[in-house]
């Protein structure tokens, strides 16, 4: 084999930044030229509302307590009392039986996903996700040695294209990643969709004589509007592993904190949990930040004030659809998935740049012809950007 001083795949990943990061960096460059207030950056999903005061208060109190080593290591899977608090909160809210030893505390959803995929996958396994999907799923799946397969989007309602799903299932399918509320569509899977997906997976697990796991990626679970219910998949399907993050629900994205819940109903749950511990070790996570572990465990069930997101969603959705854009009504997360008024969304997003409107074309989400508008931003910026969205479509 040819000698290489570096891992070329990793070098390529590090050189080609994600489209979202590219646009974000472009926005920073434009801000230095025309002033931050004249750049309308709808690219990133960086939470815009304040972290709840109870979390800030816990952090301040914890760092002021000289008897408590809050900056030290914890157990690799998370401090026991933290895992117990998370397990109790899950059990109380979703009526499932979660115990401390079913929980593995992580550095956010990205870590939850990479650890879970590494715990489950062997070379040649396949991982499925439904388009439109979070682009890192492919990177994380390939990094765990698996092949990544995307199921074409159901562009009518952004639920699941079941014909495509059935065709994608093979004896090598190890896991299906589900993300509801969804980034980038904002859609929430209905209970009917979840039931049908689970029935299909039960049937194919039986046929292939091995479990097909659902990996439920849930960073947006609490970000839903108008009282919409987000089904808790472990209640519908035994072989479910939940990858949760506090990045969005508590606006703690930079602090890196989340958890994995291995439902006790998972086939060989103890072995799966051991493989999760092993994958965390192999990937060098050591433990999640102790200060954040204790801060979240003191405030179970706490969620940031999402009223600003709802206001932003209503403002943008109402105005854009009035101007002639078409978009599925987003029930959750903080994204609008808008159909590009011209066939090539990359070209449309380039046109938008002329107004310093920064939008993300949907190609990297596995579903061409759309653009993602991230509305976790200041409401005033949306108000100032609306006339530009109008000009953009009127001047096509
Ligand atoms: N999964 C989805 C669907 C996301 O949108 C994100 C971040 O935006 C992540 C995972 C990663 O989140 P975290 O910051 O918790 O690692």
mmCIF file of C-alpha atoms and ligand atoms in Angstrom:
data_model
loop_
_atom_site.group_PDB
_atom_site.id
_atom_site.type_symbol
_atom_site.label_atom_id
_atom_site.label_comp_id
_atom_site.label_asym_id
_atom_site.label_seq_id
_atom_site.Cartn_x
_atom_site.Cartn_y
_atom_site.Cartn_z
ATOM 1 C CA UNK A 1 0.000 0.000 0.000
ATOM 2 C CA UNK A 2 1.219 3.501 -0.857
ATOM 3 C CA UNK A 3 2.743 5.340 2.133
ATOM 4 C CA UNK A 4 0.983 8.518 3.252
ATOM 5 C CA UNK A 5 2.176 10.743 6.098
ATOM 6 C CA UNK A 6 -1.401 11.607 6.966
ATOM 7 C CA UNK A 7 -4.875 10.118 6.803
ATOM 8 C CA UNK A 8 -6.100 11.501 3.489
ATOM 9 C CA UNK A 9 -9.809 11.148 4.266
ATOM 10 C CA UNK A 10 -9.382 13.225 7.420
ATOM 11 C CA UNK A 11 -7.278 15.757 5.544
ATOM 12 C CA UNK A 12 -10.056 16.149 2.995
ATOM 13 C CA UNK A 13 -12.679 16.532 5.745
ATOM 14 C CA UNK A 14 -10.566 19.222 7.379
ATOM 15 C CA UNK A 15 -9.905 21.063 4.131
ATOM 16 C CA UNK A 16 -13.422 21.099 2.694
ATOM 17 C CA UNK A 17 -15.368 22.958 5.343
ATOM 18 C CA UNK A 18 -19.118 22.248 5.570
ATOM 19 C CA UNK A 19 -21.242 24.502 3.347
ATOM 20 C CA UNK A 20 -22.840 25.986 6.479
ATOM 21 C CA UNK A 21 -19.447 26.894 7.972
ATOM 22 C CA UNK A 22 -18.331 28.350 4.610
ATOM 23 C CA UNK A 23 -21.337 30.688 4.548
ATOM 24 C CA UNK A 24 -20.849 31.625 8.189
ATOM 25 C CA UNK A 25 -17.204 32.571 7.486
ATOM 26 C CA UNK A 26 -18.311 34.536 4.409
ATOM 27 C CA UNK A 27 -20.743 36.415 6.695
ATOM 28 C CA UNK A 28 -17.896 37.322 9.061
ATOM 29 C CA UNK A 29 -15.851 38.613 6.124
ATOM 30 C CA UNK A 30 -18.797 40.700 4.848
ATOM 31 C CA UNK A 31 -19.445 42.042 8.370
ATOM 32 C CA UNK A 32 -15.884 43.380 8.460
ATOM 33 C CA UNK A 33 -16.529 45.147 5.119
ATOM 34 C CA UNK A 34 -20.093 46.506 5.488
ATOM 35 C CA UNK A 35 -20.775 46.306 9.238
ATOM 36 C CA UNK A 36 -22.395 43.459 11.204
ATOM 37 C CA UNK A 37 -25.808 45.184 11.153
ATOM 38 C CA UNK A 38 -25.897 45.019 7.336
ATOM 39 C CA UNK A 39 -25.326 41.280 7.077
ATOM 40 C CA UNK A 40 -28.397 39.030 7.472
ATOM 41 C CA UNK A 41 -26.921 35.720 8.469
ATOM 42 C CA UNK A 42 -29.494 32.907 8.539
ATOM 43 C CA UNK A 43 -26.866 30.174 8.168
ATOM 44 C CA UNK A 44 -25.997 28.711 11.573
ATOM 45 C CA UNK A 45 -28.063 26.939 14.219
ATOM 46 C CA UNK A 46 -26.394 28.774 17.089
ATOM 47 C CA UNK A 47 -29.005 29.321 19.835
ATOM 48 C CA UNK A 48 -30.058 32.979 20.144
ATOM 49 C CA UNK A 49 -32.028 32.959 23.390
ATOM 50 C CA UNK A 50 -30.418 33.232 26.815
ATOM 51 C CA UNK A 51 -29.471 30.173 28.819
ATOM 52 C CA UNK A 52 -32.063 29.884 31.632
ATOM 53 C CA UNK A 53 -31.110 31.755 34.799
ATOM 54 C CA UNK A 54 -31.375 28.597 36.913
ATOM 55 C CA UNK A 55 -28.530 27.039 34.877
ATOM 56 C CA UNK A 56 -26.352 30.166 35.181
ATOM 57 C CA UNK A 57 -27.109 30.257 38.935
ATOM 58 C CA UNK A 58 -26.126 26.596 39.330
ATOM 59 C CA UNK A 59 -22.868 27.201 37.465
ATOM 60 C CA UNK A 60 -21.988 30.201 39.654
ATOM 61 C CA UNK A 61 -22.878 28.342 42.851
ATOM 62 C CA UNK A 62 -20.949 25.227 41.789
ATOM 63 C CA UNK A 63 -17.754 27.121 40.950
ATOM 64 C CA UNK A 64 -17.997 29.077 44.215
ATOM 65 C CA UNK A 65 -18.225 25.917 46.319
ATOM 66 C CA UNK A 66 -14.640 25.340 47.399
ATOM 67 C CA UNK A 67 -15.499 21.911 48.849
ATOM 68 C CA UNK A 68 -16.528 20.559 45.503
ATOM 69 C CA UNK A 69 -14.101 19.532 42.761
ATOM 70 C CA UNK A 70 -16.254 20.662 39.879
ATOM 71 C CA UNK A 71 -13.349 20.868 37.430
ATOM 72 C CA UNK A 72 -12.163 17.304 37.977
ATOM 73 C CA UNK A 73 -12.736 14.059 36.104
ATOM 74 C CA UNK A 74 -15.950 12.154 36.680
ATOM 75 C CA UNK A 75 -16.682 8.505 35.879
ATOM 76 C CA UNK A 76 -16.282 7.999 32.124
ATOM 77 C CA UNK A 77 -20.020 7.436 31.688
ATOM 78 C CA UNK A 78 -20.863 10.492 33.828
ATOM 79 C CA UNK A 79 -21.170 11.040 37.596
ATOM 80 C CA UNK A 80 -23.617 8.558 39.125
ATOM 81 C CA UNK A 81 -25.886 11.205 40.676
ATOM 82 C CA UNK A 82 -26.018 13.058 37.324
ATOM 83 C CA UNK A 83 -27.043 9.903 35.469
ATOM 84 C CA UNK A 84 -29.608 9.154 38.184
ATOM 85 C CA UNK A 85 -31.113 12.639 37.818
ATOM 86 C CA UNK A 86 -31.299 12.306 33.996
ATOM 87 C CA UNK A 87 -32.832 8.823 34.261
ATOM 88 C CA UNK A 88 -35.489 10.054 36.701
ATOM 89 C CA UNK A 89 -36.339 13.001 34.466
ATOM 90 C CA UNK A 90 -36.738 10.719 31.411
ATOM 91 C CA UNK A 91 -38.832 8.212 33.387
ATOM 92 C CA UNK A 92 -41.106 10.949 34.784
ATOM 93 C CA UNK A 93 -41.633 12.762 31.480
ATOM 94 C CA UNK A 94 -41.992 9.854 29.065
ATOM 95 C CA UNK A 95 -43.293 7.017 31.265
ATOM 96 C CA UNK A 96 -40.391 4.687 30.474
ATOM 97 C CA UNK A 97 -38.152 2.804 32.901
ATOM 98 C CA UNK A 98 -34.758 4.484 32.745
ATOM 99 C CA UNK A 99 -32.048 3.799 35.338
ATOM 100 C CA UNK A 100 -28.735 5.570 35.946
ATOM 101 C CA UNK A 101 -26.891 2.669 34.321
ATOM 102 C CA UNK A 102 -28.830 3.143 31.066
ATOM 103 C CA UNK A 103 -27.435 6.667 30.704
ATOM 104 C CA UNK A 104 -24.043 7.691 29.291
ATOM 105 C CA UNK A 105 -23.300 11.423 29.586
ATOM 106 C CA UNK A 106 -21.654 12.953 26.502
ATOM 107 C CA UNK A 107 -20.215 16.134 25.014
ATOM 108 C CA UNK A 108 -23.433 16.934 23.083
ATOM 109 C CA UNK A 109 -25.355 15.224 20.276
ATOM 110 C CA UNK A 110 -22.359 14.987 17.933
ATOM 111 C CA UNK A 111 -20.535 12.931 20.574
ATOM 112 C CA UNK A 112 -23.697 10.933 21.367
ATOM 113 C CA UNK A 113 -23.997 10.010 17.683
ATOM 114 C CA UNK A 114 -20.329 9.201 17.020
ATOM 115 C CA UNK A 115 -20.120 7.077 20.181
ATOM 116 C CA UNK A 116 -23.341 5.204 19.372
ATOM 117 C CA UNK A 117 -22.374 4.587 15.739
ATOM 118 C CA UNK A 118 -18.925 3.358 16.771
ATOM 119 C CA UNK A 119 -20.504 1.150 19.434
ATOM 120 C CA UNK A 120 -22.851 -0.537 16.945
ATOM 121 C CA UNK A 121 -21.127 -0.626 13.570
ATOM 122 C CA UNK A 122 -18.696 -3.044 12.009
ATOM 123 C CA UNK A 123 -17.089 -2.552 8.637
ATOM 124 C CA UNK A 124 -19.645 -3.146 5.865
ATOM 125 C CA UNK A 125 -22.687 -2.244 7.984
ATOM 126 C CA UNK A 126 -25.117 0.300 6.588
ATOM 127 C CA UNK A 127 -26.701 3.257 8.328
ATOM 128 C CA UNK A 128 -29.848 4.855 6.907
ATOM 129 C CA UNK A 129 -31.140 8.406 7.346
ATOM 130 C CA UNK A 130 -34.129 10.155 5.809
ATOM 131 C CA UNK A 131 -33.463 13.167 3.612
ATOM 132 C CA UNK A 132 -33.315 16.000 4.329
ATOM 133 C CA UNK A 133 -30.775 15.100 7.027
ATOM 134 C CA UNK A 134 -28.050 16.734 9.139
ATOM 135 C CA UNK A 135 -24.985 16.442 6.823
ATOM 136 C CA UNK A 136 -22.655 15.203 9.572
ATOM 137 C CA UNK A 137 -24.574 11.883 9.717
ATOM 138 C CA UNK A 138 -22.623 10.737 6.677
ATOM 139 C CA UNK A 139 -19.298 11.820 8.166
ATOM 140 C CA UNK A 140 -20.087 10.158 11.511
ATOM 141 C CA UNK A 141 -21.339 6.914 9.900
ATOM 142 C CA UNK A 142 -18.343 6.609 7.573
ATOM 143 C CA UNK A 143 -16.053 7.423 10.504
ATOM 144 C CA UNK A 144 -17.540 4.437 12.343
ATOM 145 C CA UNK A 145 -16.728 2.189 9.367
ATOM 146 C CA UNK A 146 -20.299 2.040 8.044
ATOM 147 C CA UNK A 147 -21.757 2.959 4.696
ATOM 148 C CA UNK A 148 -24.281 5.750 4.743
ATOM 149 C CA UNK A 149 -27.506 5.525 2.794
ATOM 150 C CA UNK A 150 -30.004 8.318 2.382
ATOM 151 C CA UNK A 151 -33.707 7.753 1.712
ATOM 152 C CA UNK A 152 -35.149 10.297 -0.710
ATOM 153 C CA UNK A 153 -37.304 12.949 0.968
ATOM 154 C CA UNK A 154 -41.085 12.999 1.186
ATOM 155 C CA UNK A 155 -41.230 16.556 -0.135
ATOM 156 C CA UNK A 156 -44.979 16.825 0.343
ATOM 157 C CA UNK A 157 -45.117 16.639 4.143
ATOM 158 C CA UNK A 158 -41.512 15.904 5.136
ATOM 159 C CA UNK A 159 -42.557 12.703 6.901
ATOM 160 C CA UNK A 160 -41.065 9.398 5.590
ATOM 161 C CA UNK A 161 -40.974 8.149 2.004
ATOM 162 C CA UNK A 162 -41.856 4.550 2.895
ATOM 163 C CA UNK A 163 -41.282 3.113 -0.597
ATOM 164 C CA UNK A 164 -37.755 4.510 -0.587
ATOM 165 C CA UNK A 165 -37.250 3.326 2.999
ATOM 166 C CA UNK A 166 -38.271 -0.244 2.216
ATOM 167 C CA UNK A 167 -35.905 -0.344 -0.765
ATOM 168 C CA UNK A 168 -33.020 0.916 1.388
ATOM 169 C CA UNK A 169 -33.327 -1.878 3.979
ATOM 170 C CA UNK A 170 -30.790 -4.671 3.427
ATOM 171 C CA UNK A 171 -29.401 -7.487 5.609
ATOM 172 C CA UNK A 172 -26.440 -5.160 6.283
ATOM 173 C CA UNK A 173 -28.627 -2.382 7.697
ATOM 174 C CA UNK A 174 -27.462 -1.835 11.254
ATOM 175 C CA UNK A 175 -29.286 1.341 12.205
ATOM 176 C CA UNK A 176 -31.668 4.073 11.114
ATOM 177 C CA UNK A 177 -31.076 7.631 12.313
ATOM 178 C CA UNK A 178 -34.295 9.522 13.055
ATOM 179 C CA UNK A 179 -34.327 13.258 13.745
ATOM 180 C CA UNK A 180 -37.616 14.781 14.870
ATOM 181 C CA UNK A 181 -38.075 17.771 15.150
ATOM 182 C CA UNK A 182 -35.932 17.886 12.066
ATOM 183 C CA UNK A 183 -32.947 19.903 10.999
ATOM 184 C CA UNK A 184 -33.353 21.285 8.301
ATOM 185 C CA UNK A 185 -37.108 20.904 7.575
ATOM 186 C CA UNK A 186 -38.522 21.804 11.003
ATOM 187 C CA UNK A 187 -41.000 18.926 10.529
ATOM 188 C CA UNK A 188 -42.078 16.739 13.437
ATOM 189 C CA UNK A 189 -42.812 13.080 12.667
ATOM 190 C CA UNK A 190 -46.418 12.240 13.501
ATOM 191 C CA UNK A 191 -47.266 9.304 15.761
ATOM 192 C CA UNK A 192 -48.773 7.579 12.706
ATOM 193 C CA UNK A 193 -45.457 7.868 10.835
ATOM 194 C CA UNK A 194 -43.496 6.572 13.836
ATOM 195 C CA UNK A 195 -45.820 3.570 14.245
ATOM 196 C CA UNK A 196 -45.517 2.664 10.553
ATOM 197 C CA UNK A 197 -41.718 3.048 10.588
ATOM 198 C CA UNK A 198 -41.439 0.850 13.701
ATOM 199 C CA UNK A 199 -43.701 -1.839 12.215
ATOM 200 C CA UNK A 200 -41.546 -1.949 9.099
ATOM 201 C CA UNK A 201 -38.361 -2.199 11.157
ATOM 202 C CA UNK A 202 -39.777 -4.986 13.323
ATOM 203 C CA UNK A 203 -40.723 -6.920 10.185
ATOM 204 C CA UNK A 204 -37.281 -6.486 8.600
ATOM 205 C CA UNK A 205 -35.389 -7.211 11.836
ATOM 206 C CA UNK A 206 -37.244 -10.530 11.947
ATOM 207 C CA UNK A 207 -36.573 -11.228 8.280
ATOM 208 C CA UNK A 208 -32.849 -10.422 8.589
ATOM 209 C CA UNK A 209 -32.628 -12.202 11.967
ATOM 210 C CA UNK A 210 -30.907 -9.310 13.727
ATOM 211 C CA UNK A 211 -32.047 -6.068 15.335
ATOM 212 C CA UNK A 212 -32.103 -2.898 13.257
ATOM 213 C CA UNK A 213 -31.549 -0.127 15.773
ATOM 214 C CA UNK A 214 -33.224 3.253 15.747
ATOM 215 C CA UNK A 215 -30.842 6.025 16.741
ATOM 216 C CA UNK A 216 -33.104 8.888 17.750
ATOM 217 C CA UNK A 217 -31.168 12.148 17.427
ATOM 218 C CA UNK A 218 -33.091 14.594 19.611
ATOM 219 C CA UNK A 219 -31.379 17.958 20.086
ATOM 220 C CA UNK A 220 -34.621 19.761 19.194
ATOM 221 C CA UNK A 221 -37.062 17.647 21.255
ATOM 222 C CA UNK A 222 -38.276 20.570 23.384
ATOM 223 C CA UNK A 223 -38.276 23.133 20.552
ATOM 224 C CA UNK A 224 -41.857 22.652 19.382
ATOM 225 C CA UNK A 225 -44.592 25.214 19.038
ATOM 226 C CA UNK A 226 -48.405 25.202 19.356
ATOM 227 C CA UNK A 227 -48.429 22.255 21.786
ATOM 228 C CA UNK A 228 -47.331 19.668 19.190
ATOM 229 C CA UNK A 229 -46.405 16.329 20.752
ATOM 230 C CA UNK A 230 -43.075 14.700 19.848
ATOM 231 C CA UNK A 231 -43.454 10.922 20.154
ATOM 232 C CA UNK A 232 -40.840 9.253 22.389
ATOM 233 C CA UNK A 233 -39.551 6.447 20.182
ATOM 234 C CA UNK A 234 -38.410 4.015 22.965
ATOM 235 C CA UNK A 235 -42.120 3.634 23.765
ATOM 236 C CA UNK A 236 -42.821 2.404 20.227
ATOM 237 C CA UNK A 237 -39.707 0.409 19.398
ATOM 238 C CA UNK A 238 -37.560 -1.652 21.759
ATOM 239 C CA UNK A 239 -34.217 -1.370 19.934
ATOM 240 C CA UNK A 240 -33.952 2.387 20.350
ATOM 241 C CA UNK A 241 -30.970 4.411 21.480
ATOM 242 C CA UNK A 242 -31.658 8.087 22.201
ATOM 243 C CA UNK A 243 -28.923 10.630 21.432
ATOM 244 C CA UNK A 244 -29.814 13.786 23.320
ATOM 245 C CA UNK A 245 -28.160 17.176 23.676
ATOM 246 C CA UNK A 246 -28.709 20.274 25.814
ATOM 247 C CA UNK A 247 -27.129 22.480 23.109
ATOM 248 C CA UNK A 248 -30.455 23.871 21.901
ATOM 249 C CA UNK A 249 -32.896 23.209 24.757
ATOM 250 C CA UNK A 250 -30.717 25.103 27.244
ATOM 251 C CA UNK A 251 -28.701 27.219 24.765
ATOM 252 C CA UNK A 252 -25.519 25.462 25.916
ATOM 253 C CA UNK A 253 -24.101 24.623 22.471
ATOM 254 C CA UNK A 254 -20.551 25.735 23.263
ATOM 255 C CA UNK A 255 -20.423 23.886 26.595
ATOM 256 C CA UNK A 256 -20.767 20.422 24.993
ATOM 257 C CA UNK A 257 -23.189 18.435 27.100
ATOM 258 C CA UNK A 258 -25.738 15.728 26.292
ATOM 259 C CA UNK A 259 -26.380 12.037 26.915
ATOM 260 C CA UNK A 260 -27.116 8.644 25.380
ATOM 261 C CA UNK A 261 -30.046 6.617 26.718
ATOM 262 C CA UNK A 262 -29.866 2.899 25.936
ATOM 263 C CA UNK A 263 -33.422 1.749 26.471
ATOM 264 C CA UNK A 264 -33.390 -1.269 28.820
ATOM 265 C CA UNK A 265 -35.622 -2.985 26.252
ATOM 266 C CA UNK A 266 -32.823 -2.991 23.646
ATOM 267 C CA UNK A 267 -31.724 -6.509 22.660
ATOM 268 C CA UNK A 268 -28.618 -7.238 24.792
ATOM 269 C CA UNK A 269 -28.910 -3.783 26.374
ATOM 270 C CA UNK A 270 -26.017 -4.392 28.799
ATOM 271 C CA UNK A 271 -23.664 -5.339 25.953
ATOM 272 C CA UNK A 272 -24.772 -2.357 23.902
ATOM 273 C CA UNK A 273 -24.126 -0.109 26.911
ATOM 274 C CA UNK A 274 -20.670 -1.688 27.370
ATOM 275 C CA UNK A 275 -19.933 -1.059 23.672
ATOM 276 C CA UNK A 276 -20.974 2.575 24.179
ATOM 277 C CA UNK A 277 -18.513 2.867 27.088
ATOM 278 C CA UNK A 278 -15.849 1.223 24.911
ATOM 279 C CA UNK A 279 -16.514 3.531 21.958
ATOM 280 C CA UNK A 280 -16.329 6.600 24.232
ATOM 281 C CA UNK A 281 -12.986 5.278 25.471
ATOM 282 C CA UNK A 282 -11.682 4.516 21.972
ATOM 283 C CA UNK A 283 -12.646 7.976 20.764
ATOM 284 C CA UNK A 284 -10.873 9.574 23.730
ATOM 285 C CA UNK A 285 -13.824 11.403 25.271
ATOM 286 C CA UNK A 286 -12.675 10.561 28.861
ATOM 287 C CA UNK A 287 -15.761 12.226 30.397
ATOM 288 C CA UNK A 288 -18.207 15.059 29.687
ATOM 289 C CA UNK A 289 -17.402 18.434 31.347
ATOM 290 C CA UNK A 290 -18.058 17.987 35.066
ATOM 291 C CA UNK A 291 -19.338 21.526 35.686
ATOM 292 C CA UNK A 292 -21.995 21.122 32.987
ATOM 293 C CA UNK A 293 -22.925 17.645 34.194
ATOM 294 C CA UNK A 294 -23.762 18.980 37.654
ATOM 295 C CA UNK A 295 -25.459 22.125 36.351
ATOM 296 C CA UNK A 296 -27.893 20.179 34.160
ATOM 297 C CA UNK A 297 -28.523 17.541 36.819
ATOM 298 C CA UNK A 298 -29.575 20.242 39.325
ATOM 299 C CA UNK A 299 -32.235 21.462 36.866
ATOM 300 C CA UNK A 300 -34.014 18.451 35.392
ATOM 301 C CA UNK A 301 -36.623 19.258 32.732
ATOM 302 C CA UNK A 302 -35.531 22.913 32.485
ATOM 303 C CA UNK A 303 -35.898 24.462 28.983
ATOM 304 C CA UNK A 304 -34.963 27.920 27.700
ATOM 305 C CA UNK A 305 -37.708 30.386 26.788
ATOM 306 C CA UNK A 306 -38.662 29.402 23.233
ATOM 307 C CA UNK A 307 -41.214 32.193 22.741
ATOM 308 C CA UNK A 308 -38.683 34.188 20.662
ATOM 309 C CA UNK A 309 -38.250 31.246 18.294
ATOM 310 C CA UNK A 310 -42.016 30.948 17.893
ATOM 311 C CA UNK A 311 -42.277 34.680 17.222
ATOM 312 C CA UNK A 312 -39.470 34.420 14.637
ATOM 313 C CA UNK A 313 -41.036 31.408 12.975
ATOM 314 C CA UNK A 314 -44.454 33.049 12.685
ATOM 315 C CA UNK A 315 -42.951 36.288 11.380
ATOM 316 C CA UNK A 316 -40.778 34.605 8.734
ATOM 317 C CA UNK A 317 -43.231 31.922 7.675
ATOM 318 C CA UNK A 318 -46.078 34.436 7.372
ATOM 319 C CA UNK A 319 -44.054 36.969 5.380
ATOM 320 C CA UNK A 320 -42.199 34.550 3.083
ATOM 321 C CA UNK A 321 -45.337 32.643 2.087
ATOM 322 C CA UNK A 322 -47.096 35.984 1.483
ATOM 323 C CA UNK A 323 -44.241 37.071 -0.838
ATOM 324 C CA UNK A 324 -44.660 33.878 -2.904
ATOM 325 C CA UNK A 325 -42.099 31.514 -1.371
ATOM 326 C CA UNK A 326 -43.320 28.018 -0.635
ATOM 327 C CA UNK A 327 -42.425 26.192 2.535
ATOM 328 C CA UNK A 328 -43.718 23.319 4.696
ATOM 329 C CA UNK A 329 -45.113 24.695 7.978
ATOM 330 C CA UNK A 330 -42.357 24.015 10.528
ATOM 331 C CA UNK A 331 -43.701 22.704 13.836
ATOM 332 C CA UNK A 332 -40.350 22.509 15.579
ATOM 333 C CA UNK A 333 -36.589 23.168 15.683
ATOM 334 C CA UNK A 334 -35.592 26.646 14.413
ATOM 335 C CA UNK A 335 -35.367 26.229 10.652
ATOM 336 C CA UNK A 336 -37.535 27.013 7.651
ATOM 337 C CA UNK A 337 -37.011 24.776 4.626
ATOM 338 C CA UNK A 338 -38.013 26.966 1.719
ATOM 339 C CA UNK A 339 -38.421 25.785 -1.875
ATOM 340 C CA UNK A 340 -35.968 27.618 -4.072
ATOM 341 C CA UNK A 341 -37.877 29.811 -6.558
ATOM 342 C CA UNK A 342 -35.324 28.742 -9.213
ATOM 343 C CA UNK A 343 -34.429 25.087 -9.800
ATOM 344 C CA UNK A 344 -30.829 25.476 -8.659
ATOM 345 C CA UNK A 345 -30.840 26.382 -4.959
ATOM 346 C CA UNK A 346 -27.081 27.002 -4.961
ATOM 347 C CA UNK A 347 -27.599 29.680 -7.619
ATOM 348 C CA UNK A 348 -30.505 31.178 -5.690
ATOM 349 C CA UNK A 349 -28.428 31.396 -2.493
ATOM 350 C CA UNK A 350 -25.678 33.102 -4.541
ATOM 351 C CA UNK A 351 -28.271 35.649 -5.752
ATOM 352 C CA UNK A 352 -29.372 36.176 -2.133
ATOM 353 C CA UNK A 353 -25.774 37.029 -1.194
ATOM 354 C CA UNK A 354 -26.069 40.182 -3.345
ATOM 355 C CA UNK A 355 -28.487 41.461 -0.665
ATOM 356 C CA UNK A 356 -26.211 40.115 2.082
ATOM 357 C CA UNK A 357 -28.900 37.551 2.858
ATOM 358 C CA UNK A 358 -27.051 34.387 3.867
ATOM 359 C CA UNK A 359 -29.054 31.211 3.286
ATOM 360 C CA UNK A 360 -27.924 27.586 3.078
ATOM 361 C CA UNK A 361 -28.675 25.651 -0.140
ATOM 362 C CA UNK A 362 -30.132 22.243 0.610
ATOM 363 C CA UNK A 363 -27.828 20.070 -1.517
ATOM 364 C CA UNK A 364 -25.738 18.911 1.451
ATOM 365 C CA UNK A 365 -28.940 17.867 3.283
ATOM 366 C CA UNK A 366 -29.511 15.252 0.563
ATOM 367 C CA UNK A 367 -32.509 17.080 -0.929
ATOM 368 C CA UNK A 368 -31.804 19.528 -3.743
ATOM 369 C CA UNK A 369 -33.891 22.571 -4.653
ATOM 370 C CA UNK A 370 -34.464 24.104 -1.203
ATOM 371 C CA UNK A 371 -32.735 26.525 1.123
ATOM 372 C CA UNK A 372 -32.529 26.421 4.896
ATOM 373 C CA UNK A 373 -33.314 29.609 6.760
ATOM 374 C CA UNK A 374 -32.162 29.366 10.358
ATOM 375 C CA UNK A 375 -34.343 31.607 12.551
ATOM 376 C CA UNK A 376 -32.502 31.287 15.863
ATOM 377 C CA UNK A 377 -31.514 34.915 15.396
ATOM 378 C CA UNK A 378 -32.445 38.325 16.699
ATOM 379 C CA UNK A 379 -36.076 39.176 15.802
ATOM 380 C CA UNK A 380 -35.015 42.676 14.769
ATOM 381 C CA UNK A 381 -32.677 41.209 12.140
ATOM 382 C CA UNK A 382 -35.609 39.259 10.664
ATOM 383 C CA UNK A 383 -37.736 42.446 10.524
ATOM 384 C CA UNK A 384 -34.948 44.287 8.692
ATOM 385 C CA UNK A 385 -34.319 41.331 6.343
ATOM 386 C CA UNK A 386 -37.945 40.844 5.220
ATOM 387 C CA UNK A 387 -37.929 43.611 2.540
ATOM 388 C CA UNK A 388 -34.788 41.979 1.099
ATOM 389 C CA UNK A 389 -36.474 38.584 0.862
ATOM 390 C CA UNK A 390 -39.291 40.353 -1.019
ATOM 391 C CA UNK A 391 -36.930 42.178 -3.378
ATOM 392 C CA UNK A 392 -35.052 38.934 -4.025
ATOM 393 C CA UNK A 393 -38.131 37.062 -5.268
ATOM 394 C CA UNK A 394 -39.703 40.086 -7.023
ATOM 395 C CA UNK A 395 -36.519 40.785 -9.018
ATOM 396 C CA UNK A 396 -36.001 37.262 -10.315
HETATM 397 N N1 LIG B 1 -27.959 16.624 15.277
HETATM 398 C C1 LIG B 1 -28.609 17.612 14.659
HETATM 399 C C2 LIG B 1 -29.824 17.278 13.881
HETATM 400 C C3 LIG B 1 -28.157 18.929 14.761
HETATM 401 O O1 LIG B 1 -28.838 19.909 14.141
HETATM 402 C C4 LIG B 1 -26.999 19.201 15.512
HETATM 403 C C5 LIG B 1 -26.467 20.567 15.615
HETATM 404 O O2 LIG B 1 -26.918 21.506 15.043
HETATM 405 C C6 LIG B 1 -26.349 18.132 16.129
HETATM 406 C C7 LIG B 1 -26.846 16.864 15.998
HETATM 407 C C8 LIG B 1 -25.109 18.355 16.960
HETATM 408 O O3 LIG B 1 -25.472 19.018 18.128
HETATM 409 P P1 LIG B 1 -24.496 19.215 19.371
HETATM 410 O O4 LIG B 1 -24.181 20.668 19.451
HETATM 411 O O5 LIG B 1 -25.283 18.815 20.564
HETATM 412 O O6 LIG B 1 -23.322 18.354 19.160
#
